[in-house]
Amino acid sequence: MVAWSLRLGTGLFTYASLVALLDRPRGTLLAPESLLEVRPSAVAGLGLFVTQDLRAGTVLGTYPGLVISLNDPRVQQKANQYPECQTYIWRFSDNSALIDPTNGVGTLDDFCRSPTAPFLFRVATTLCRINEPPKGKDVNVVTDEVLNERIVVLRLERDVVAGEELFMDYGPQYDRSAYR
């Protein structure tokens, strides 16, 4: 009986360890949630707005989601089956990995969860609601990739005032053909 309990305990520990290392969403919301508000955007869908004045240099957090190698066959399968997921996927500049905050059907929930242990690991997707600015507006959020850690830090480029929507540049690959 003791041997069986030991095997079961070891197996569960190994499973949880592998999930924690390989299948755990990453990302951290460093700004207090009371400073940020998700609401309808004049640009597209939902946007992220500040609820009070914030200073340039304020770190909002790191981009949330599962870090996945671009060689993983699930990446292309999901992109083909659910193309809307690409709106939220962060592709690292070295083109070897991405961060995917979307669920199994390519939509963005309030939390990104581990596919194999959704009850154990989840990360808020609030920072995924930052839109790209419309024509004539500039960004107020900049990103810094830390490639060796596979994280993307989001921080304010300039002072922002209460009620202002946050905007960042989506990069040269982003399709802007629908912009007016």
Short mmCIF file of C-alpha atoms in Angstrom, two decimals:
data_model
loop_
_atom_site.label_atom_id
_atom_site.label_comp_id
_atom_site.label_asym_id
_atom_site.label_seq_id
_atom_site.Cartn_x
_atom_site.Cartn_y
_atom_site.Cartn_z
CA MET A 1 0.00 0.00 0.00
CA VAL A 2 2.81 2.41 0.88
CA ALA A 3 4.63 1.65 -2.38
CA TRP A 4 1.44 2.37 -4.37
CA SER A 5 0.93 5.70 -2.57
CA LEU A 6 4.55 6.65 -3.19
CA ARG A 7 4.26 5.86 -6.91
CA LEU A 8 1.04 7.86 -7.21
CA GLY A 9 2.52 10.83 -5.35
CA THR A 10 5.67 10.75 -7.50
CA GLY A 11 3.60 10.55 -10.68
CA LEU A 12 1.42 13.50 -9.70
CA PHE A 13 4.48 15.54 -8.74
CA THR A 14 6.17 14.76 -12.07
CA TYR A 15 3.01 15.69 -14.01
CA ALA A 16 2.58 18.99 -12.15
CA SER A 17 6.28 19.79 -12.62
CA LEU A 18 6.13 19.20 -16.37
CA VAL A 19 2.99 21.31 -16.73
CA ALA A 20 4.57 24.09 -14.67
CA LEU A 21 7.66 24.08 -16.88
CA LEU A 22 6.24 23.41 -20.34
CA ASP A 23 2.54 24.24 -20.47
CA ARG A 24 2.13 27.15 -18.09
CA PRO A 25 0.98 30.52 -19.38
CA ARG A 26 3.36 33.34 -18.65
CA GLY A 27 2.78 37.02 -18.16
CA THR A 28 2.35 39.38 -15.28
CA LEU A 29 0.09 42.36 -14.78
CA LEU A 30 2.32 44.68 -12.73
CA ALA A 31 0.11 47.78 -12.78
CA PRO A 32 -2.69 47.55 -10.22
CA GLU A 33 -5.94 46.49 -11.89
CA SER A 34 -7.62 49.59 -10.48
CA LEU A 35 -5.46 51.71 -12.83
CA LEU A 36 -6.64 49.91 -15.98
CA GLU A 37 -10.07 49.46 -17.49
CA VAL A 38 -11.15 47.32 -20.44
CA ARG A 39 -14.01 48.94 -22.35
CA PRO A 40 -15.21 49.54 -25.92
CA SER A 41 -12.63 51.26 -28.10
CA ALA A 42 -13.26 53.76 -30.87
CA VAL A 43 -10.55 51.92 -32.83
CA ALA A 44 -11.59 48.25 -32.69
CA GLY A 45 -13.53 46.03 -30.30
CA LEU A 46 -12.33 46.44 -26.75
CA GLY A 47 -9.45 48.65 -25.68
CA LEU A 48 -7.43 49.28 -22.54
CA PHE A 49 -7.80 52.65 -20.82
CA VAL A 50 -6.10 54.19 -17.78
CA THR A 51 -8.27 55.32 -14.87
CA GLN A 52 -5.82 57.92 -13.56
CA ASP A 53 -2.79 59.87 -14.75
CA LEU A 54 0.35 57.73 -15.08
CA ARG A 55 3.96 58.74 -15.64
CA ALA A 56 6.23 57.81 -18.55
CA GLY A 57 8.26 54.71 -17.79
CA THR A 58 5.51 52.98 -15.79
CA VAL A 59 5.82 49.24 -16.41
CA LEU A 60 2.39 47.76 -17.05
CA GLY A 61 3.57 44.14 -17.06
CA THR A 62 4.62 41.38 -19.43
CA TYR A 63 2.61 40.07 -22.37
CA PRO A 64 0.53 37.04 -21.29
CA GLY A 65 0.15 33.66 -22.93
CA LEU A 66 1.73 30.31 -23.69
CA VAL A 67 5.22 30.47 -25.19
CA ILE A 68 5.27 28.11 -28.18
CA SER A 69 8.02 27.28 -30.68
CA LEU A 70 7.18 28.26 -34.26
CA ASN A 71 8.21 24.72 -35.22
CA ASP A 72 5.34 23.28 -33.16
CA PRO A 73 2.73 21.94 -35.65
CA ARG A 74 -0.08 23.24 -33.41
CA VAL A 75 0.89 26.82 -34.33
CA GLN A 76 0.03 26.53 -38.02
CA GLN A 77 -2.99 24.30 -37.38
CA LYS A 78 -4.52 26.83 -35.01
CA ALA A 79 -3.74 29.76 -37.32
CA ASN A 80 -5.42 27.98 -40.24
CA GLN A 81 -8.45 26.84 -38.26
CA TYR A 82 -8.92 30.02 -36.20
CA PRO A 83 -7.28 32.94 -38.08
CA GLU A 84 -8.69 35.48 -35.58
CA CYS A 85 -6.20 34.20 -32.98
CA GLN A 86 -3.40 35.92 -34.91
CA THR A 87 -4.77 39.29 -33.74
CA TYR A 88 -3.48 38.53 -30.24
CA ILE A 89 -0.40 36.37 -30.88
CA TRP A 90 2.98 37.99 -30.19
CA ARG A 91 5.67 36.77 -32.56
CA PHE A 92 9.21 37.27 -31.25
CA SER A 93 11.55 39.25 -33.48
CA ASP A 94 13.92 36.26 -33.88
CA ASN A 95 11.04 34.27 -35.48
CA SER A 96 11.61 31.18 -33.36
CA ALA A 97 8.75 31.43 -30.85
CA LEU A 98 5.51 33.21 -30.09
CA ILE A 99 3.23 34.00 -27.17
CA ASP A 100 -0.36 32.87 -27.64
CA PRO A 101 -2.89 34.20 -25.10
CA THR A 102 -5.96 32.77 -26.88
CA ASN A 103 -8.04 29.75 -25.90
CA GLY A 104 -8.37 26.50 -27.86
CA VAL A 105 -10.73 28.09 -30.41
CA GLY A 106 -8.64 31.22 -30.99
CA THR A 107 -10.58 33.77 -28.96
CA LEU A 108 -9.35 35.88 -26.07
CA ASP A 109 -10.80 35.10 -22.64
CA ASP A 110 -10.18 37.20 -19.52
CA PHE A 111 -7.54 34.65 -18.51
CA CYS A 112 -5.09 32.49 -20.43
CA ARG A 113 -5.11 28.98 -18.96
CA SER A 114 -2.85 25.97 -19.22
CA PRO A 115 -4.46 23.55 -21.72
CA THR A 116 -3.48 20.52 -19.65
CA ALA A 117 -4.11 21.95 -16.17
CA PRO A 118 -6.52 24.90 -16.53
CA PHE A 119 -7.44 24.76 -12.86
CA LEU A 120 -3.78 25.20 -11.77
CA PHE A 121 -2.34 27.92 -13.97
CA ARG A 122 -3.99 31.06 -15.35
CA VAL A 123 -2.81 34.57 -16.24
CA ALA A 124 -4.90 37.72 -16.83
CA THR A 125 -5.05 38.81 -20.49
CA THR A 126 -5.78 42.48 -19.73
CA LEU A 127 -2.66 43.74 -21.54
CA CYS A 128 -3.78 41.97 -24.75
CA ARG A 129 -6.48 44.64 -25.09
CA ILE A 130 -3.99 47.35 -26.07
CA ASN A 131 -4.88 48.36 -29.64
CA GLU A 132 -2.74 49.79 -32.37
CA PRO A 133 -3.39 53.52 -32.84
CA PRO A 134 -5.60 54.70 -35.67
CA LYS A 135 -4.17 56.93 -38.38
CA GLY A 136 -3.14 60.28 -36.96
CA LYS A 137 -2.55 58.98 -33.41
CA ASP A 138 0.71 57.84 -31.90
CA VAL A 139 1.67 55.08 -29.47
CA ASN A 140 1.91 55.64 -25.73
CA VAL A 141 3.08 52.09 -24.88
CA VAL A 142 6.40 50.60 -26.00
CA THR A 143 7.61 47.03 -25.79
CA ASP A 144 10.95 45.51 -24.89
CA GLU A 145 11.59 41.88 -25.83
CA VAL A 146 13.80 39.85 -23.54
CA LEU A 147 14.56 37.02 -25.94
CA ASN A 148 16.56 34.78 -23.61
CA GLU A 149 13.63 34.76 -21.14
CA ARG A 150 10.89 34.82 -23.83
CA ILE A 151 9.07 37.76 -22.29
CA VAL A 152 7.80 41.08 -23.64
CA VAL A 153 7.73 44.01 -21.21
CA LEU A 154 5.10 46.73 -21.83
CA ARG A 155 5.77 50.21 -20.45
CA LEU A 156 4.45 53.72 -20.97
CA GLU A 157 6.50 55.77 -23.43
CA ARG A 158 5.05 59.07 -22.24
CA ASP A 159 2.78 60.44 -19.53
CA VAL A 160 -0.88 59.46 -19.99
CA VAL A 161 -3.99 61.08 -18.53
CA ALA A 162 -7.03 59.48 -16.92
CA GLY A 163 -9.45 58.13 -19.53
CA GLU A 164 -6.79 57.84 -22.26
CA GLU A 165 -6.69 54.66 -24.35
CA LEU A 166 -3.38 52.79 -24.52
CA PHE A 167 -1.86 52.16 -27.95
CA MET A 168 1.22 50.25 -29.15
CA ASP A 169 2.80 49.49 -32.52
CA TYR A 170 1.92 45.98 -33.73
CA GLY A 171 5.03 45.78 -35.93
CA PRO A 172 5.74 45.69 -39.66
CA GLN A 173 3.93 42.35 -40.28
CA TYR A 174 0.57 43.70 -39.10
CA ASP A 175 -2.06 44.11 -41.86
CA ARG A 176 -3.21 47.74 -41.90
CA SER A 177 -5.11 47.50 -45.21
CA ALA A 178 -8.48 48.13 -43.48
CA TYR A 179 -7.27 51.38 -41.91
CA ARG A 180 -9.00 54.52 -43.21
#
